[in-house]
């Protein structure tokens, strides 16, 4: 495949190379050449994609999501995290395969159309009669064509034992660990260029036991898979940790063996200076979810301080019950703007926001084979149109324009060398049918009939 004649190719390599009029040659799912002019050798028989009027960037990487929540958007509209969860848990108790499949198809389609080529998911609600929920979302990712890192989440601390979730949606510790091990054995592909990797992800300090946290870390390390959880999201959570464990959230995680280069943590909003330093020193990743943190009134993560300390920082849209949108380029814009409210107008540049959304996310997920447009990397490439109305007038710097101007739909998205979005439409699935299914399932949930 030859992607030719882009307005600009923004490679996001170490030097921040940007090539006006650049082209990209893809062979066997990998980038084999990037440059201006024509690639070496014959390109007579290759599939061609015009980059005319487009900025090419690495496919964006989404580091935190709960795809099932896509079916419960716009609920608990004016609540903070704990009250929001308490209102939503009983609804989520009705989760089943149909619900998860519809939510994953809608959520992943939205992400693809916003230029996202790799997404994680954090699924932690497994009602006893819910069915094969992880398989349902893995199928959806294969259908759309995205690189997928589903996390087998878990909760084992119900309300009767001092947790926040109702007892009927938590598992026993033994069941959670056994099902997580099964998920790794069934789905995880560690090979370079993998399209499917599984993570281990107990949910949050107020829904898990210390034993589940410690043994999940052991399990993940035995299999060489990554660890993920929610931490330092709100002050309520910090108070809960101080009361229950006598430690602040990050201190507690460290004590449980949960800081390290194989861990990435969602939110990291309520951090002090020492927490920031420990995250950086231990090469732990931070999945920054600015829109969700604003929506729930949680706060603004110290992303500038984390980046300055040398931490790995990626972006997450978070679940669609607390973002209500799954647009990852819009999240890069949100990240840039909200950083400026916290730390001043120079806090985060447009290019830094794009770096976080691409290379930063890849680093959180432990992927050295994606996140930049360089020879040898997998061919995950997003082509955003900059020739339309929203960019008329942004011609002086179309790369920055991607973040400053109104984010729009990607024109083409290539994942592992295959088209996932072509001319603004899903290449492998029917957007109209996915939306119709999503509306139908969401209506059944609203009527109280589960999925
Ligand atoms: Zn989350």
CSV table of C-alpha atoms and ligand atoms in Angstrom, one decimal:
chain,number,residue,atom,x,y,z
A,1,UNK,CA,0.0,0.0,0.0
A,2,UNK,CA,1.2,3.5,-0.9
A,3,UNK,CA,-0.2,6.5,0.9
A,4,UNK,CA,0.9,9.3,-1.3
A,5,UNK,CA,1.1,13.0,-1.4
A,6,UNK,CA,0.0,13.9,2.1
A,7,UNK,CA,-0.2,17.6,3.0
A,8,UNK,CA,2.1,16.8,5.9
A,9,UNK,CA,3.3,13.5,7.4
A,10,UNK,CA,3.8,14.2,11.1
A,11,UNK,CA,5.9,11.1,12.1
A,12,UNK,CA,6.1,11.7,15.9
A,13,UNK,CA,9.6,10.2,15.8
A,14,UNK,CA,12.2,11.4,18.4
A,15,UNK,CA,13.1,14.4,16.4
A,16,UNK,CA,9.4,15.3,15.6
A,17,UNK,CA,10.1,15.0,11.9
A,18,UNK,CA,7.3,16.5,9.7
A,19,UNK,CA,7.4,15.9,5.9
A,20,UNK,CA,5.5,18.3,3.6
A,21,UNK,CA,4.2,16.4,0.6
A,22,UNK,CA,5.2,13.1,2.3
A,23,UNK,CA,4.3,9.6,1.4
A,24,UNK,CA,4.3,6.2,3.3
A,25,UNK,CA,5.0,2.8,1.8
A,26,UNK,CA,3.5,-0.2,3.6
A,27,UNK,CA,4.5,-3.8,3.1
A,28,UNK,CA,3.3,-6.8,5.1
A,29,UNK,CA,1.6,-4.6,7.6
A,30,UNK,CA,4.7,-2.6,8.4
A,31,UNK,CA,6.0,0.8,7.3
A,32,UNK,CA,8.9,0.1,4.9
A,33,UNK,CA,9.5,3.7,3.7
A,34,UNK,CA,8.5,7.2,4.7
A,35,UNK,CA,9.7,10.3,2.9
A,36,UNK,CA,9.1,13.1,0.3
A,37,UNK,CA,8.9,12.3,-3.4
A,38,UNK,CA,8.6,8.7,-4.6
A,39,UNK,CA,9.6,5.6,-2.8
A,40,UNK,CA,12.4,3.4,-4.2
A,41,UNK,CA,11.6,0.5,-6.4
A,42,UNK,CA,8.5,-0.2,-8.4
A,43,UNK,CA,5.1,0.7,-6.9
A,44,UNK,CA,3.1,-0.3,-10.0
A,45,UNK,CA,1.0,-3.0,-8.3
A,46,UNK,CA,0.5,-1.5,-4.9
A,47,UNK,CA,-2.9,-0.3,-3.5
A,48,UNK,CA,-2.9,3.5,-3.4
A,49,UNK,CA,-4.5,5.9,-0.9
A,50,UNK,CA,-4.4,9.6,-1.7
A,51,UNK,CA,-3.1,11.7,1.2
A,52,UNK,CA,-4.1,14.8,-0.7
A,53,UNK,CA,-5.5,17.4,1.7
A,54,UNK,CA,-4.7,15.3,4.7
A,55,UNK,CA,-2.3,15.3,7.6
A,56,UNK,CA,-0.9,11.8,8.4
A,57,UNK,CA,-0.2,11.0,12.0
A,58,UNK,CA,0.3,7.7,13.8
A,59,UNK,CA,-3.0,6.0,14.7
A,60,UNK,CA,-4.1,7.3,18.0
A,61,UNK,CA,-3.9,5.0,21.1
A,62,UNK,CA,-6.8,4.9,23.6
A,63,UNK,CA,-5.5,3.8,27.0
A,64,UNK,CA,-8.7,3.7,29.1
A,65,UNK,CA,-12.3,2.8,28.3
A,66,UNK,CA,-15.3,0.8,29.4
A,67,UNK,CA,-17.0,-0.1,26.2
A,68,UNK,CA,-20.2,-1.5,27.8
A,69,UNK,CA,-20.9,2.0,29.2
A,70,UNK,CA,-21.6,3.2,25.7
A,71,UNK,CA,-25.1,1.8,26.2
A,72,UNK,CA,-25.7,3.9,29.3
A,73,UNK,CA,-24.7,7.4,28.2
A,74,UNK,CA,-26.2,10.6,29.6
A,75,UNK,CA,-27.2,9.1,32.9
A,76,UNK,CA,-26.5,10.3,36.4
A,77,UNK,CA,-25.9,13.6,34.8
A,78,UNK,CA,-25.0,15.8,37.8
A,79,UNK,CA,-23.2,13.3,40.1
A,80,UNK,CA,-19.7,12.9,41.3
A,81,UNK,CA,-17.9,9.5,41.0
A,82,UNK,CA,-19.3,7.7,44.0
A,83,UNK,CA,-22.9,8.8,43.6
A,84,UNK,CA,-22.6,8.3,39.8
A,85,UNK,CA,-21.4,4.7,40.4
A,86,UNK,CA,-24.1,3.9,43.0
A,87,UNK,CA,-26.8,5.1,40.5
A,88,UNK,CA,-25.3,3.1,37.6
A,89,UNK,CA,-24.3,-0.2,39.3
A,90,UNK,CA,-27.8,-1.6,39.4
A,91,UNK,CA,-28.3,-0.8,35.7
A,92,UNK,CA,-25.0,-2.5,34.8
A,93,UNK,CA,-26.1,-5.6,36.8
A,94,UNK,CA,-28.2,-6.4,33.7
A,95,UNK,CA,-25.1,-6.8,31.4
A,96,UNK,CA,-25.2,-9.6,28.9
A,97,UNK,CA,-23.5,-10.5,25.7
A,98,UNK,CA,-25.9,-8.6,23.5
A,99,UNK,CA,-25.3,-5.4,25.5
A,100,UNK,CA,-21.5,-5.8,25.5
A,101,UNK,CA,-21.4,-6.6,21.8
A,102,UNK,CA,-23.6,-3.6,20.9
A,103,UNK,CA,-21.6,-1.3,23.2
A,104,UNK,CA,-18.3,-2.4,21.9
A,105,UNK,CA,-19.3,-2.1,18.3
A,106,UNK,CA,-20.6,1.5,18.8
A,107,UNK,CA,-17.6,2.5,21.0
A,108,UNK,CA,-15.0,1.0,18.7
A,109,UNK,CA,-16.6,2.4,15.6
A,110,UNK,CA,-16.6,5.9,17.1
A,111,UNK,CA,-12.9,5.5,18.1
A,112,UNK,CA,-11.9,4.3,14.6
A,113,UNK,CA,-13.7,7.3,13.0
A,114,UNK,CA,-11.8,9.6,15.4
A,115,UNK,CA,-8.4,8.2,14.2
A,116,UNK,CA,-7.8,5.6,16.9
A,117,UNK,CA,-6.0,2.5,15.8
A,118,UNK,CA,-5.3,0.8,19.1
A,119,UNK,CA,-7.7,0.7,22.1
A,120,UNK,CA,-7.8,-0.9,25.4
A,121,UNK,CA,-11.0,-1.8,27.3
A,122,UNK,CA,-11.4,-2.3,31.1
A,123,UNK,CA,-14.3,-4.6,31.7
A,124,UNK,CA,-14.9,-5.4,35.3
A,125,UNK,CA,-18.6,-6.1,35.6
A,126,UNK,CA,-19.3,-9.9,35.2
A,127,UNK,CA,-22.9,-10.7,36.5
A,128,UNK,CA,-23.2,-14.4,37.2
A,129,UNK,CA,-25.5,-15.1,34.2
A,130,UNK,CA,-24.0,-12.5,31.9
A,131,UNK,CA,-22.5,-14.9,29.4
A,132,UNK,CA,-19.2,-14.7,27.5
A,133,UNK,CA,-18.7,-11.0,27.7
A,134,UNK,CA,-15.0,-10.8,26.9
A,135,UNK,CA,-15.5,-12.8,23.7
A,136,UNK,CA,-18.3,-10.5,22.6
A,137,UNK,CA,-15.9,-7.4,22.7
A,138,UNK,CA,-13.0,-9.3,21.2
A,139,UNK,CA,-15.3,-10.2,18.2
A,140,UNK,CA,-16.4,-6.6,17.9
A,141,UNK,CA,-12.7,-5.4,17.7
A,142,UNK,CA,-12.0,-8.0,15.1
A,143,UNK,CA,-15.0,-6.9,13.0
A,144,UNK,CA,-14.1,-3.2,13.1
A,145,UNK,CA,-10.4,-4.0,12.6
A,146,UNK,CA,-8.8,-2.3,15.6
A,147,UNK,CA,-5.7,-3.4,17.6
A,148,UNK,CA,-7.2,-4.3,20.9
A,149,UNK,CA,-6.0,-4.6,24.5
A,150,UNK,CA,-9.0,-5.8,26.6
A,151,UNK,CA,-8.4,-6.0,30.3
A,152,UNK,CA,-10.0,-8.7,32.3
A,153,UNK,CA,-11.2,-6.5,35.2
A,154,UNK,CA,-12.7,-7.7,38.5
A,155,UNK,CA,-14.5,-6.6,41.7
A,156,UNK,CA,-14.6,-8.8,44.9
A,157,UNK,CA,-15.6,-6.2,47.6
A,158,UNK,CA,-19.4,-5.7,47.7
A,159,UNK,CA,-21.3,-3.3,49.8
A,160,UNK,CA,-21.8,-5.9,52.6
A,161,UNK,CA,-18.0,-6.1,53.1
A,162,UNK,CA,-17.4,-2.4,53.0
A,163,UNK,CA,-17.1,-1.8,49.3
A,164,UNK,CA,-19.2,0.4,47.0
A,165,UNK,CA,-20.7,-2.0,44.4
A,166,UNK,CA,-23.8,-4.1,45.2
A,167,UNK,CA,-23.0,-7.7,46.2
A,168,UNK,CA,-24.7,-9.1,43.1
A,169,UNK,CA,-22.2,-7.7,40.7
A,170,UNK,CA,-19.0,-8.8,42.5
A,171,UNK,CA,-17.2,-12.1,42.2
A,172,UNK,CA,-15.4,-14.1,44.8
A,173,UNK,CA,-11.7,-13.5,44.9
A,174,UNK,CA,-10.9,-17.1,43.7
A,175,UNK,CA,-13.4,-16.8,40.8
A,176,UNK,CA,-12.0,-13.5,39.7
A,177,UNK,CA,-8.5,-14.8,39.6
A,178,UNK,CA,-9.4,-18.0,37.9
A,179,UNK,CA,-11.5,-16.3,35.2
A,180,UNK,CA,-8.7,-13.8,34.6
A,181,UNK,CA,-6.1,-16.5,34.1
A,182,UNK,CA,-8.5,-18.2,31.6
A,183,UNK,CA,-8.9,-14.9,29.7
A,184,UNK,CA,-5.1,-14.6,29.3
A,185,UNK,CA,-4.8,-18.2,28.1
A,186,UNK,CA,-7.6,-17.9,25.7
A,187,UNK,CA,-7.0,-14.5,24.1
A,188,UNK,CA,-3.5,-13.1,24.8
A,189,UNK,CA,-1.1,-12.9,21.9
A,190,UNK,CA,2.3,-11.7,23.0
A,191,UNK,CA,3.8,-11.8,19.5
A,192,UNK,CA,5.3,-8.6,18.0
A,193,UNK,CA,2.7,-6.8,15.9
A,194,UNK,CA,-0.1,-8.5,18.0
A,195,UNK,CA,-3.6,-7.4,17.4
A,196,UNK,CA,-4.9,-8.8,20.7
A,197,UNK,CA,-3.3,-8.5,24.1
A,198,UNK,CA,-5.0,-9.1,27.5
A,199,UNK,CA,-4.4,-7.0,30.6
A,200,UNK,CA,-5.2,-7.8,34.3
A,201,UNK,CA,-7.3,-5.1,35.9
A,202,UNK,CA,-8.9,-5.2,39.4
A,203,UNK,CA,-11.3,-2.2,39.3
A,204,UNK,CA,-10.6,0.4,42.1
A,205,UNK,CA,-9.6,0.7,45.8
A,206,UNK,CA,-13.2,0.8,46.9
A,207,UNK,CA,-14.3,-2.3,45.0
A,208,UNK,CA,-11.5,-4.8,45.5
A,209,UNK,CA,-9.7,-6.6,48.4
A,210,UNK,CA,-6.0,-6.3,49.1
A,211,UNK,CA,-5.7,-10.0,48.3
A,212,UNK,CA,-7.2,-9.6,44.8
A,213,UNK,CA,-4.7,-6.7,44.1
A,214,UNK,CA,-1.7,-8.6,45.3
A,215,UNK,CA,-2.6,-11.9,43.6
A,216,UNK,CA,-3.6,-10.2,40.4
A,217,UNK,CA,-0.1,-8.6,40.2
A,218,UNK,CA,1.5,-12.1,40.8
A,219,UNK,CA,-0.7,-13.6,38.1
A,220,UNK,CA,0.0,-10.9,35.5
A,221,UNK,CA,3.8,-11.2,36.1
A,222,UNK,CA,3.7,-14.9,35.9
A,223,UNK,CA,2.2,-14.6,32.4
A,224,UNK,CA,4.1,-11.4,31.4
A,225,UNK,CA,0.9,-9.4,30.8
A,226,UNK,CA,0.3,-5.8,31.9
A,227,UNK,CA,-1.6,-4.5,34.9
A,228,UNK,CA,-4.2,-1.8,34.9
A,229,UNK,CA,-6.5,-0.2,37.5
A,230,UNK,CA,-8.2,3.1,38.5
A,231,UNK,CA,-6.3,5.2,41.0
A,232,UNK,CA,-6.3,8.7,42.6
A,233,UNK,CA,-9.4,9.7,40.7
A,234,UNK,CA,-11.2,11.7,43.4
A,235,UNK,CA,-10.8,13.1,46.9
A,236,UNK,CA,-13.5,10.8,48.1
A,237,UNK,CA,-11.3,7.9,47.0
A,238,UNK,CA,-8.4,9.4,48.8
A,239,UNK,CA,-10.4,9.7,52.0
A,240,UNK,CA,-11.6,6.1,51.6
A,241,UNK,CA,-8.0,4.8,51.3
A,242,UNK,CA,-6.9,6.8,54.3
A,243,UNK,CA,-9.8,5.4,56.4
A,244,UNK,CA,-9.5,1.8,55.3
A,245,UNK,CA,-5.8,1.4,54.8
A,246,UNK,CA,-4.2,4.4,56.5
A,247,UNK,CA,-2.4,5.2,53.2
A,248,UNK,CA,-2.9,7.5,50.3
A,249,UNK,CA,-3.9,5.7,47.1
A,250,UNK,CA,-0.4,5.7,45.5
A,251,UNK,CA,1.3,4.7,48.7
A,252,UNK,CA,-1.1,1.8,49.0
A,253,UNK,CA,-0.5,0.7,45.4
A,254,UNK,CA,3.3,0.8,45.8
A,255,UNK,CA,3.0,-1.3,49.0
A,256,UNK,CA,1.0,-3.9,47.0
A,257,UNK,CA,3.6,-4.1,44.2
A,258,UNK,CA,1.6,-2.1,41.8
A,259,UNK,CA,4.1,0.5,40.6
A,260,UNK,CA,6.3,-0.6,37.7
A,261,UNK,CA,7.0,-0.5,34.0
A,262,UNK,CA,4.3,-3.2,33.4
A,263,UNK,CA,1.6,-1.1,35.0
A,264,UNK,CA,-0.5,1.7,33.7
A,265,UNK,CA,-3.0,3.6,35.9
A,266,UNK,CA,-6.2,5.3,34.9
A,267,UNK,CA,-6.8,9.0,36.1
A,268,UNK,CA,-4.0,10.0,38.4
A,269,UNK,CA,-5.8,13.2,39.2
A,270,UNK,CA,-5.2,13.6,42.9
A,271,UNK,CA,-1.5,13.2,43.1
A,272,UNK,CA,1.0,15.1,45.3
A,273,UNK,CA,4.6,15.9,44.2
A,274,UNK,CA,5.9,12.7,45.7
A,275,UNK,CA,3.3,10.6,43.8
A,276,UNK,CA,4.3,12.2,40.6
A,277,UNK,CA,8.0,11.4,41.3
A,278,UNK,CA,7.2,7.8,42.2
A,279,UNK,CA,5.2,7.3,39.0
A,280,UNK,CA,8.0,8.6,36.9
A,281,UNK,CA,10.8,6.8,38.8
A,282,UNK,CA,9.0,3.5,38.5
A,283,UNK,CA,8.2,3.9,34.7
A,284,UNK,CA,4.5,3.4,35.6
A,285,UNK,CA,2.1,4.7,32.9
A,286,UNK,CA,-0.7,7.2,33.5
A,287,UNK,CA,-3.9,7.0,31.4
A,288,UNK,CA,-5.2,10.6,31.5
A,289,UNK,CA,-8.9,11.0,30.9
A,290,UNK,CA,-9.6,14.8,31.0
A,291,UNK,CA,-13.2,14.8,29.8
A,292,UNK,CA,-14.3,12.2,32.3
A,293,UNK,CA,-12.5,14.0,35.1
A,294,UNK,CA,-14.3,17.2,34.1
A,295,UNK,CA,-17.7,15.6,33.7
A,296,UNK,CA,-17.6,14.0,37.2
A,297,UNK,CA,-16.0,17.1,38.7
A,298,UNK,CA,-13.0,15.0,39.8
A,299,UNK,CA,-10.3,17.5,39.1
A,300,UNK,CA,-7.5,18.2,36.5
A,301,UNK,CA,-4.6,15.7,36.4
A,302,UNK,CA,-1.1,17.1,36.8
A,303,UNK,CA,-0.1,16.0,33.3
A,304,UNK,CA,2.5,18.7,32.9
A,305,UNK,CA,4.3,17.7,36.0
A,306,UNK,CA,4.1,14.0,35.0
A,307,UNK,CA,5.5,14.8,31.6
A,308,UNK,CA,8.3,17.0,33.1
A,309,UNK,CA,9.2,14.2,35.5
A,310,UNK,CA,9.6,11.8,32.5
A,311,UNK,CA,6.5,9.7,33.2
A,312,UNK,CA,4.7,7.8,30.4
A,313,UNK,CA,1.4,9.6,29.9
A,314,UNK,CA,-1.3,8.4,27.5
A,315,UNK,CA,-4.9,9.6,26.8
A,316,UNK,CA,-8.1,7.8,27.4
A,317,UNK,CA,-11.7,8.7,26.5
A,318,UNK,CA,-12.8,6.6,29.5
A,319,UNK,CA,-16.2,4.9,29.5
A,320,UNK,CA,-19.0,6.6,27.7
A,321,UNK,CA,-21.1,7.0,30.8
A,322,UNK,CA,-18.6,9.6,32.0
A,323,UNK,CA,-17.5,11.1,28.7
A,324,UNK,CA,-20.5,10.4,26.6
A,325,UNK,CA,-18.3,10.6,23.5
A,326,UNK,CA,-15.6,8.3,22.2
A,327,UNK,CA,-13.7,10.8,20.1
A,328,UNK,CA,-10.0,10.5,20.8
A,329,UNK,CA,-8.8,13.5,18.8
A,330,UNK,CA,-11.4,15.6,20.7
A,331,UNK,CA,-9.8,14.2,23.9
A,332,UNK,CA,-6.3,15.5,22.7
A,333,UNK,CA,-7.9,18.9,22.3
A,334,UNK,CA,-9.5,18.7,25.7
A,335,UNK,CA,-6.2,17.7,27.2
A,336,UNK,CA,-4.4,20.7,25.7
A,337,UNK,CA,-7.1,23.1,26.8
A,338,UNK,CA,-7.6,21.9,30.4
A,339,UNK,CA,-3.9,21.7,31.0
A,340,UNK,CA,-3.8,25.5,30.3
A,341,UNK,CA,-6.5,26.1,32.9
A,342,UNK,CA,-4.4,24.3,35.5
A,343,UNK,CA,-0.9,25.4,34.6
A,344,UNK,CA,-1.0,28.3,32.2
A,345,UNK,CA,-1.2,28.9,28.5
A,346,UNK,CA,2.1,27.2,27.7
A,347,UNK,CA,1.3,24.1,29.7
A,348,UNK,CA,0.7,21.8,26.8
A,349,UNK,CA,1.3,22.5,23.1
A,350,UNK,CA,-0.8,21.0,20.3
A,351,UNK,CA,2.1,18.8,19.2
A,352,UNK,CA,2.7,17.6,22.8
A,353,UNK,CA,-1.0,16.7,23.0
A,354,UNK,CA,-0.6,14.6,19.8
A,355,UNK,CA,2.5,13.0,21.2
A,356,UNK,CA,0.6,12.0,24.3
A,357,UNK,CA,-2.3,10.6,22.1
A,358,UNK,CA,0.1,8.5,20.0
A,359,UNK,CA,3.5,7.6,21.4
A,360,UNK,CA,2.5,8.2,25.0
A,361,UNK,CA,-0.4,5.8,24.7
A,362,UNK,CA,1.8,3.2,23.0
A,363,UNK,CA,4.3,3.5,25.9
A,364,UNK,CA,1.5,2.9,28.5
A,365,UNK,CA,0.4,-0.2,26.7
A,366,UNK,CA,4.0,-1.4,26.3
A,367,UNK,CA,3.9,-1.2,22.5
A,368,UNK,CA,7.2,-0.3,20.9
A,369,UNK,CA,5.8,-1.4,17.5
A,370,UNK,CA,3.2,1.4,17.2
A,371,UNK,CA,2.9,5.1,18.1
A,372,UNK,CA,5.1,6.7,15.4
A,373,UNK,CA,5.5,6.6,11.6
A,374,UNK,CA,8.9,5.1,11.2
A,375,UNK,CA,10.4,2.3,9.1
A,376,UNK,CA,9.9,-1.0,10.8
A,377,UNK,CA,6.8,0.0,12.9
A,378,UNK,CA,3.4,-1.5,12.3
A,379,UNK,CA,1.5,0.5,9.7
A,380,UNK,CA,-1.1,2.2,12.0
A,381,UNK,CA,-1.8,5.5,10.2
A,382,UNK,CA,-4.5,8.1,10.6
A,383,UNK,CA,-5.2,10.6,7.8
A,384,UNK,CA,-7.1,13.6,8.9
A,385,UNK,CA,-8.6,16.0,6.3
A,386,UNK,CA,-7.4,19.5,6.7
A,387,UNK,CA,-9.0,20.8,3.4
A,388,UNK,CA,-12.5,21.5,4.8
A,389,UNK,CA,-14.4,24.3,6.4
A,390,UNK,CA,-13.1,23.8,10.0
A,391,UNK,CA,-9.4,24.1,8.8
A,392,UNK,CA,-9.9,26.9,6.3
A,393,UNK,CA,-7.7,29.6,7.9
A,394,UNK,CA,-5.5,27.1,9.8
A,395,UNK,CA,-3.3,26.7,6.7
A,396,UNK,CA,-0.3,28.2,8.5
A,397,UNK,CA,0.1,25.1,10.7
A,398,UNK,CA,-2.3,22.2,9.8
A,399,UNK,CA,-0.6,19.8,12.3
A,400,UNK,CA,-1.4,22.1,15.2
A,401,UNK,CA,-4.8,22.7,13.6
A,402,UNK,CA,-5.7,19.1,14.2
A,403,UNK,CA,-5.8,19.9,17.9
A,404,UNK,CA,-6.7,23.6,17.9
A,405,UNK,CA,-9.5,23.5,15.3
A,406,UNK,CA,-12.8,21.5,15.6
A,407,UNK,CA,-11.9,17.8,15.5
A,408,UNK,CA,-13.5,16.0,12.6
A,409,UNK,CA,-13.8,12.5,11.4
A,410,UNK,CA,-10.7,10.8,10.0
A,411,UNK,CA,-10.7,10.4,6.2
A,412,UNK,CA,-8.7,7.2,6.1
A,413,UNK,CA,-7.4,4.9,8.9
A,414,UNK,CA,-5.0,2.1,8.3
A,415,UNK,CA,-4.4,-0.5,11.0
A,416,UNK,CA,-1.6,-3.1,10.6
A,417,UNK,CA,-1.5,-2.3,6.9
A,418,UNK,CA,-5.3,-2.7,6.3
A,419,UNK,CA,-7.9,0.0,5.7
A,420,UNK,CA,-10.3,0.3,8.7
A,421,UNK,CA,-11.8,3.7,7.6
A,422,UNK,CA,-11.9,4.7,4.0
A,423,UNK,CA,-13.2,8.0,2.7
A,424,UNK,CA,-14.7,8.7,6.2
A,425,UNK,CA,-16.6,5.4,6.4
A,426,UNK,CA,-15.9,2.1,8.2
A,427,UNK,CA,-14.3,-0.2,5.7
A,428,UNK,CA,-15.3,-3.5,7.4
A,429,UNK,CA,-18.7,-2.7,9.0
A,430,UNK,CA,-21.9,-0.8,8.4
A,431,UNK,CA,-22.0,2.3,10.6
A,432,UNK,CA,-25.8,2.7,10.2
A,433,UNK,CA,-26.5,-0.9,11.2
A,434,UNK,CA,-24.2,-0.5,14.3
A,435,UNK,CA,-26.0,2.7,15.3
A,436,UNK,CA,-29.4,1.0,14.8
A,437,UNK,CA,-28.4,-1.9,17.0
A,438,UNK,CA,-27.0,0.4,19.6
A,439,UNK,CA,-30.2,2.4,19.9
A,440,UNK,CA,-32.3,-0.7,20.1
A,441,UNK,CA,-30.2,-2.3,22.8
A,442,UNK,CA,-30.0,1.0,24.8
A,443,UNK,CA,-33.8,1.3,24.6
A,444,UNK,CA,-34.3,-2.2,26.0
A,445,UNK,CA,-31.9,-1.3,28.8
A,446,UNK,CA,-33.9,1.8,29.5
A,447,UNK,CA,-37.1,-0.2,29.7
A,448,UNK,CA,-35.4,-2.3,32.4
A,449,UNK,CA,-35.2,-5.4,30.2
A,450,UNK,CA,-31.4,-5.7,30.4
A,451,UNK,CA,-29.7,-6.0,27.0
B,1,LIG,ZN1,-12.6,4.1,34.1
